[in-house]
Amino acid sequence: MSQIEQIEMDHHRAQLLGDVRQLVEKYRTIFDWDIPDVDQKAADHEIVEGLRAALVDVAQELTQLAPRQKL
């Protein structure tokens, strides 16, 4: 990443973290609704692993896009 992109990312890092936390909470709520007596630790692990897998997929898709092309 070039210096200007790194600076831009630094400006948005807190917002990105907040967005990811909201996404985790969204799926924690879904697990709570769908699974009576959910094992929260196991659910949290599955949610985080799902997010990691999704990020890998998105990163792979981005490498195949032309500049400025949307997903």
XYZ file of C-alpha atoms in Angstrom:
71
model
C 0.000 0.000 0.000
C 1.404 3.365 -0.911
C 1.799 6.073 1.680
C -1.285 8.071 0.654
C -3.535 4.983 0.818
C -2.065 4.101 4.220
C -2.820 7.601 5.518
C -6.384 7.360 4.196
C -6.835 3.935 5.822
C -5.543 5.315 9.124
C -8.233 8.008 8.983
C -10.951 5.379 8.570
C -9.622 2.632 10.851
C -11.856 3.482 13.833
C -14.943 3.639 11.618
C -14.045 0.324 9.987
C -13.650 -1.300 13.402
C -17.020 0.068 14.482
C -18.635 -1.247 11.296
C -17.183 -4.726 11.874
C -18.360 -4.719 15.498
C -21.878 -3.825 14.332
C -21.753 -6.665 11.823
C -20.687 -9.112 14.544
C -23.532 -7.901 16.777
C -25.991 -8.331 13.897
C -25.048 -11.995 13.555
C -24.926 -12.546 17.336
C -28.533 -11.352 17.434
C -29.495 -13.695 14.587
C -27.854 -16.640 16.370
C -29.704 -15.696 19.585
C -33.050 -15.657 17.733
C -32.451 -18.888 15.830
C -30.788 -21.039 18.489
C -32.385 -21.444 21.929
C -29.716 -21.582 24.649
C -26.998 -20.676 22.158
C -23.402 -21.372 23.182
C -22.253 -17.768 22.759
C -18.551 -18.624 22.732
C -19.061 -21.170 19.934
C -21.366 -18.794 18.052
C -18.837 -15.956 18.342
C -16.123 -18.247 16.976
C -18.306 -19.251 14.004
C -19.216 -15.623 13.294
C -15.588 -14.472 13.332
C -14.512 -17.398 11.144
C -17.350 -16.610 8.739
C -16.226 -12.990 8.541
C -12.641 -14.074 7.883
C -13.758 -16.380 5.070
C -15.924 -13.623 3.597
C -12.978 -11.201 3.658
C -10.810 -13.723 1.812
C -13.540 -14.085 -0.827
C -13.870 -10.311 -1.208
C -10.090 -9.883 -1.450
C -9.947 -12.509 -4.207
C -12.797 -10.822 -6.080
C -11.043 -7.455 -5.840
C -7.883 -8.829 -7.443
C -9.943 -9.817 -10.491
C -11.668 -6.455 -10.958
C -10.572 -3.683 -13.229
C -9.715 -0.425 -11.429
C -12.829 1.381 -10.152
C -15.081 -1.559 -11.091
C -17.585 -2.415 -8.355
C -18.097 -5.854 -6.843
